GROMACS .gro file of C-alpha atoms in nm:
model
  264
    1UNK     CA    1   8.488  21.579  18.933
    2UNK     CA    2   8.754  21.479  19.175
    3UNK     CA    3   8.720  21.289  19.440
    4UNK     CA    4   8.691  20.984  19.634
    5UNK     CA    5   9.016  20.666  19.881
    6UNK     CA    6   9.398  20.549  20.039
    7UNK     CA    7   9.399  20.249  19.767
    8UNK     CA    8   9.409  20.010  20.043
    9UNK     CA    9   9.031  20.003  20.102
   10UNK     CA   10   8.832  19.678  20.032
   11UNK     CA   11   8.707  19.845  19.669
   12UNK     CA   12   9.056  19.934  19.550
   13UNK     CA   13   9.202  19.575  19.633
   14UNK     CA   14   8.924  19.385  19.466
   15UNK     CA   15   8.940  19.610  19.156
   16UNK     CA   16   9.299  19.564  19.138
   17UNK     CA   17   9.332  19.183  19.180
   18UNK     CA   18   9.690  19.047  19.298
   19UNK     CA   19   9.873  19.366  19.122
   20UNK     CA   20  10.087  19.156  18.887
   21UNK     CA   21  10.284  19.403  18.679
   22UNK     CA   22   9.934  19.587  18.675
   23UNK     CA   23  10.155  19.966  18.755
   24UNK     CA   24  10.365  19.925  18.442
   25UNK     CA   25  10.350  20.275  18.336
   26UNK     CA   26  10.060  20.421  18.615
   27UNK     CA   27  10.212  20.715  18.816
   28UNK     CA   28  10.321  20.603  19.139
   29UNK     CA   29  10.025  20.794  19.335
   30UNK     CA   30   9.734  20.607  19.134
   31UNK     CA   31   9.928  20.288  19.155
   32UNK     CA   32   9.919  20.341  19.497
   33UNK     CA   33   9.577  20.394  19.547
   34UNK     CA   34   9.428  20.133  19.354
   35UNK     CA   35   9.696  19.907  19.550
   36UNK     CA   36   9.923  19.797  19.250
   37UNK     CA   37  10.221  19.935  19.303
   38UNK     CA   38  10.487  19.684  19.471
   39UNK     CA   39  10.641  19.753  19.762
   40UNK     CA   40  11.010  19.923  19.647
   41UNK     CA   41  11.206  19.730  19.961
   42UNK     CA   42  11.243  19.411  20.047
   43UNK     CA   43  11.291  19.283  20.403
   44UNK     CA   44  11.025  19.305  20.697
   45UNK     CA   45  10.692  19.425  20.641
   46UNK     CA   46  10.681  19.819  20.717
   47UNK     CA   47  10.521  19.901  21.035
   48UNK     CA   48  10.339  20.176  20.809
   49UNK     CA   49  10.032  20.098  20.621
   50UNK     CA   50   9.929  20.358  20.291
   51UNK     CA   51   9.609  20.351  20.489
   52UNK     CA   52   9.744  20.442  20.817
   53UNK     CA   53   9.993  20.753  20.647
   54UNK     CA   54   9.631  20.893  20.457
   55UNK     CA   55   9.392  20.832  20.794
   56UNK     CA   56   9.612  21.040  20.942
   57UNK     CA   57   9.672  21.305  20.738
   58UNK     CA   58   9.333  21.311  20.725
   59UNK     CA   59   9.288  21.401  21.072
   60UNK     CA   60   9.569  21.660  21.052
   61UNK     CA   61   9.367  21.833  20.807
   62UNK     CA   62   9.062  21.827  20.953
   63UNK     CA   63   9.207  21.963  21.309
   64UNK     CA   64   9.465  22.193  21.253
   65UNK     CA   65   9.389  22.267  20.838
   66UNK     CA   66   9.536  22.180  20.510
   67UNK     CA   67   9.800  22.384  20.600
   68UNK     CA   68   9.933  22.206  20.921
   69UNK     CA   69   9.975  21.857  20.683
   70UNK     CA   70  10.339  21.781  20.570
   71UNK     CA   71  10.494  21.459  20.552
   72UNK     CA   72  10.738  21.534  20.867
   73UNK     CA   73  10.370  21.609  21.059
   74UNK     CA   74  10.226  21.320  20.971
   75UNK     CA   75  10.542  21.130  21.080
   76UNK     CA   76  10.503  21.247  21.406
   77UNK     CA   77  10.124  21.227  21.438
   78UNK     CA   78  10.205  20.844  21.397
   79UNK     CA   79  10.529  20.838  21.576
   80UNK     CA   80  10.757  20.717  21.316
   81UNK     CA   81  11.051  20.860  21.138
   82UNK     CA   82  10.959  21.131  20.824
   83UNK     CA   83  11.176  20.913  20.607
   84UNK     CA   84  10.963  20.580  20.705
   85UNK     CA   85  10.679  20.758  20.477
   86UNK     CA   86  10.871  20.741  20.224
   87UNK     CA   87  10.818  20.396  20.138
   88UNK     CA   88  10.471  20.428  20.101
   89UNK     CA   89  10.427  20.817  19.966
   90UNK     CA   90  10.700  20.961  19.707
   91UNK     CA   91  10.606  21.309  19.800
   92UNK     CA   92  10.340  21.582  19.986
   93UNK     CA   93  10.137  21.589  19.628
   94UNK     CA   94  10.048  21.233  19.581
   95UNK     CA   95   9.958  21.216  19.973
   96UNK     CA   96   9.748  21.515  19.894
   97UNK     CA   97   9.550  21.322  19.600
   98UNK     CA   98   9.548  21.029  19.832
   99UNK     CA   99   9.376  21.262  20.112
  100UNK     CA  100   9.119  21.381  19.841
  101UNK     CA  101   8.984  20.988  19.746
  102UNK     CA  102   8.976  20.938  20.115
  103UNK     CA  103   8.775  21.286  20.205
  104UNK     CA  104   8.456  21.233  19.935
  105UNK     CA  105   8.414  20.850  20.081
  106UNK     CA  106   8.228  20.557  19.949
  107UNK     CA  107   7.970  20.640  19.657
  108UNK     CA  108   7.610  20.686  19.703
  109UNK     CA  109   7.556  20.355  19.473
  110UNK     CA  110   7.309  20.336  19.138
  111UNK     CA  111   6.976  20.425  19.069
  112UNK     CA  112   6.782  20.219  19.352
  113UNK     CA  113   6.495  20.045  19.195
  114UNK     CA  114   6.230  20.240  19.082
  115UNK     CA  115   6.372  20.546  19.117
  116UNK     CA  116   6.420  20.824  18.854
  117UNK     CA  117   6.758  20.951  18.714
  118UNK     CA  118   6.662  21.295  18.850
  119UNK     CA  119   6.646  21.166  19.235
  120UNK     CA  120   6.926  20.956  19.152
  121UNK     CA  121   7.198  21.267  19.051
  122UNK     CA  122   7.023  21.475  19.345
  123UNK     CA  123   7.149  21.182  19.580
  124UNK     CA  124   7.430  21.187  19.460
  125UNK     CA  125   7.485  21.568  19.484
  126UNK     CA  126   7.386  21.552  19.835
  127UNK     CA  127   7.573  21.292  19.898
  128UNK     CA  128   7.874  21.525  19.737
  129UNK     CA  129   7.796  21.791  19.948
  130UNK     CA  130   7.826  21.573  20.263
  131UNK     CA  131   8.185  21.443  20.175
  132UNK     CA  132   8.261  21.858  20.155
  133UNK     CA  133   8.091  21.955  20.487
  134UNK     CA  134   8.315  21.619  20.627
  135UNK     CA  135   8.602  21.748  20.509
  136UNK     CA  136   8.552  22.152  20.376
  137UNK     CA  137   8.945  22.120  20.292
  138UNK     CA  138   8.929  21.873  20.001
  139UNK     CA  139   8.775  22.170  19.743
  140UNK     CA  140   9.055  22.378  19.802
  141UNK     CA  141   9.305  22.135  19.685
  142UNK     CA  142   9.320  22.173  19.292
  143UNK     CA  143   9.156  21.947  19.066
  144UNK     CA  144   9.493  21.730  18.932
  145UNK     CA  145   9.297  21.508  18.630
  146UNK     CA  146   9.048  21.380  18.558
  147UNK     CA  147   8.877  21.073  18.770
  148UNK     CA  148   9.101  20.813  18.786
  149UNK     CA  149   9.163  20.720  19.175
  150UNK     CA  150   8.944  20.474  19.302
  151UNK     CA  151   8.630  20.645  19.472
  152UNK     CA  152   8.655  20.924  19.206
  153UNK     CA  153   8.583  20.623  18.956
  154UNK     CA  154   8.306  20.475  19.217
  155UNK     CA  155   8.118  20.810  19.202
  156UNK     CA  156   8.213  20.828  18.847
  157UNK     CA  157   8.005  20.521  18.747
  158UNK     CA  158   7.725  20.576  18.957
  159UNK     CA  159   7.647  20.920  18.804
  160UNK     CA  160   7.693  20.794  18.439
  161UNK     CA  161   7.434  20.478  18.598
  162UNK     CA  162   7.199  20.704  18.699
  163UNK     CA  163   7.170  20.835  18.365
  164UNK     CA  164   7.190  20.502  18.173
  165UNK     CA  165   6.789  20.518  18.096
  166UNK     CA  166   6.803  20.918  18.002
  167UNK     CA  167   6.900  20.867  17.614
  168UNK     CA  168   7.164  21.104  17.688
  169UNK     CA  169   7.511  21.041  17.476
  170UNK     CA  170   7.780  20.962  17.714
  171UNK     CA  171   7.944  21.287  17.587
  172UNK     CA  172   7.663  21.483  17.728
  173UNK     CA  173   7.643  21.260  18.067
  174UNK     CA  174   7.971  21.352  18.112
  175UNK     CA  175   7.856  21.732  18.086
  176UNK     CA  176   7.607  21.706  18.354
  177UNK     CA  177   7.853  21.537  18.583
  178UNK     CA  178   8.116  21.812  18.525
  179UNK     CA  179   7.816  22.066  18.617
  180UNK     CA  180   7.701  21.868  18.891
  181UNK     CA  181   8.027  21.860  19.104
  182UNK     CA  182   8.163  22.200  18.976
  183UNK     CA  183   7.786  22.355  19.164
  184UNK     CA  184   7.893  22.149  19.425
  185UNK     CA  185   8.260  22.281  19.435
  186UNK     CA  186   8.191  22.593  19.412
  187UNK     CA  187   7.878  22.697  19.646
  188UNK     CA  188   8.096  22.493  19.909
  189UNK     CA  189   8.387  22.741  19.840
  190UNK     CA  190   8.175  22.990  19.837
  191UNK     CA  191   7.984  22.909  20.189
  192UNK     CA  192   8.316  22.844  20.385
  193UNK     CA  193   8.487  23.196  20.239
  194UNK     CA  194   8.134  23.366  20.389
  195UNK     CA  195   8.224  23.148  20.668
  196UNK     CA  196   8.552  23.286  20.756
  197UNK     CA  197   8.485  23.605  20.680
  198UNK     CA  198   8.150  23.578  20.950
  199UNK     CA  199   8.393  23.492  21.247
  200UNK     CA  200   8.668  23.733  21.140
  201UNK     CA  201   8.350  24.001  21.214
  202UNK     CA  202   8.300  23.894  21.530
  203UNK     CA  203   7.954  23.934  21.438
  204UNK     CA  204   7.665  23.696  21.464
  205UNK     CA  205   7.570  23.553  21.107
  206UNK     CA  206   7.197  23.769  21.117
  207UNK     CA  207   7.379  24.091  21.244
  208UNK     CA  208   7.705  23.995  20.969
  209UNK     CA  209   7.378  23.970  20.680
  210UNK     CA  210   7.162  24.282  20.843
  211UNK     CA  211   7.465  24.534  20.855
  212UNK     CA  212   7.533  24.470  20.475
  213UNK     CA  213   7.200  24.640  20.355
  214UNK     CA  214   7.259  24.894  20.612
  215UNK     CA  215   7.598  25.022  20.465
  216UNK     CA  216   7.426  24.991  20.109
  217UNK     CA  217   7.163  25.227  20.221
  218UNK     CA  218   7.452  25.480  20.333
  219UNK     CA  219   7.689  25.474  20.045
  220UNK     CA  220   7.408  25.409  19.742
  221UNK     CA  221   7.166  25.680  19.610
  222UNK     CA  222   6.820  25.540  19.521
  223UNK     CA  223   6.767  25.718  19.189
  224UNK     CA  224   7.054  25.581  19.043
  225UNK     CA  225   7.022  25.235  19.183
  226UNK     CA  226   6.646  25.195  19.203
  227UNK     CA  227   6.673  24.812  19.184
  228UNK     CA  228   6.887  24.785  19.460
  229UNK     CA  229   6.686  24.956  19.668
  230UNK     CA  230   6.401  24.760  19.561
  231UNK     CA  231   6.609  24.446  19.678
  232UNK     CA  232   6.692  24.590  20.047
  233UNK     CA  233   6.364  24.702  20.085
  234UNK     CA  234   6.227  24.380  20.020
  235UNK     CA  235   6.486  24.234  20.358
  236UNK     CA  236   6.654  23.963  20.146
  237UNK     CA  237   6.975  24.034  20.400
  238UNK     CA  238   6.719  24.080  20.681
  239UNK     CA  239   6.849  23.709  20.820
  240UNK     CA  240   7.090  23.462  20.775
  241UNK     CA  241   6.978  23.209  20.584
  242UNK     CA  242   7.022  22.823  20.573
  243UNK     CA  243   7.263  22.770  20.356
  244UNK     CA  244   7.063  22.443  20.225
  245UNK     CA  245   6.796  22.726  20.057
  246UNK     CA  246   7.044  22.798  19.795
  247UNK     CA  247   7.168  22.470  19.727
  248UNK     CA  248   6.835  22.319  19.679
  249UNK     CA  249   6.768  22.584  19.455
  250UNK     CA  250   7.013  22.565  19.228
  251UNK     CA  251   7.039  22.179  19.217
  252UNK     CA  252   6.644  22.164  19.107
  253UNK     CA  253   6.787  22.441  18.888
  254UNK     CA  254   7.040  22.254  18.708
  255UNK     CA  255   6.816  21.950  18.724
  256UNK     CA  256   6.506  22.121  18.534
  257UNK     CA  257   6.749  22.206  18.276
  258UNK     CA  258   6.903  21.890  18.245
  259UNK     CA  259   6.508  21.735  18.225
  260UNK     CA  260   6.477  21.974  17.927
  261UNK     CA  261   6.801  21.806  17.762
  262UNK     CA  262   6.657  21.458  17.809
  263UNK     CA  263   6.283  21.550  17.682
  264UNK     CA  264   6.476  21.719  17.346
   0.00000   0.00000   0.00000
């Protein structure tokens, strides 16, 4: 998955102790977020915080789109100079990856006591599924690596927890994870491109569903598509659905299968 935080968060500076020569050889936007890369001036503290230069990005993105965030826009969101960012962020791409461990948020945490690794990875779905509907921007900024920033290792460790009692290998715990978030990733794609394309209708999202198996019924011939006309009959398109039925069903979906991986 990718994910989860600015670096300057509680987690990050705890995990990354006093930072002594701890970025030899990290790329400058990791080091940043885990908080181990050194400040490259000397002289008075920066008025700028990392945390302050993500936050507000942040909100840029979430008010005006991904599109509206650039370094010189975030400069002037916080009233400082566009070159001032530079001291904190090298370029747009590494404030982008920054903005992406910020969007998912904290973890959901480990298996609670007593409950199962199934209703463990279905919080944690959920719980993936609320950082997307926070922030629908952060899925369509390309996957860069693999985890590595700081929440992306949070939520990391608490799906490979939840499966620590399963007998899975850790090769196949990492499959399920990489299933997990890509369902996520993708039906929250999906859902905001249905979305957009609802308000570019100017149609209501029942009448935008009921007028698709009307123009069906006009350009298809029954005879040669007899399960098709099976489905409109049956008013699947009828209404707009909430688009929690299909998530629900395909997370028990992938669950039940992954059950049949850990009975085997």
């Amino acid at each position: 998955m990718t994910g989860p935080g600015t670096g300057s968060t509680g987690t990050a500076d705890r995990a990354a102790g006093d930072g002594s020569g701890a970025s030899a050889g990290v790329p400058d936007s990791i080091a940043a977020a885990w908080g181990v890369r050194e400040r490259p001036h000397k002289g008075p503290k920066p008025a700028l915080s990392l945390a302050r230069i993500v936050d507000a990005a942040v909100r840029i993105a979430d008010t005006e789109g991904l599109d509206a965030v650039s370094m010189g826009r975030v400069a002037a969101e916080l009233g400082a100079a566009p070159m001032s960012l530079y001291r904190h962020v090298s370029a747009k791409e590494e404030l982008l990856r920054l903005m992406v461990d910020t969007a998912w948020g904290d973890s959901p945490g480990p298996l609670a006591p007593g409950e199962s690794w199934r209703a463990g990875l279905s919080r944690w779905a959920w719980a993936m599924r609320a950082g997307v509907r926070r922030h629908p921007w952060v899925v369509r900024i390309p996957i860069s690596g693999l985890p590595v920033m700081p929440r992306e290792i949070a939520w990391f460790e608490d799906a490979l927890a939840c499966m620590g009692g399963t007998g899975l290998t850790e090769a196949r715990k990492a499959s399920v994870i990489m299933l997990l978030s890509g369902y996520v990733r993708n039906l929250a794609t999906t859902e905001a491109d249905i979305a957009a394309a609802v308000q570019a209708s100017g149609l209501a999202p029942d009448e935008w569903m009921a007028s698709y198996p009307r123009m069906l019924s006009r350009l298809t011939d029954p005879q040669r598509f007899p399960a098709l006309a099976a489905f409109i009959a049956a008013g699947v398109f009828d209404v707009y659905d909430d688009p929690d039925d299909e998530f629900i069903f395909g997370l028990n979906r992938i669950l039940d299968g992954v059950a049949v991986l850990v009975r085997a």
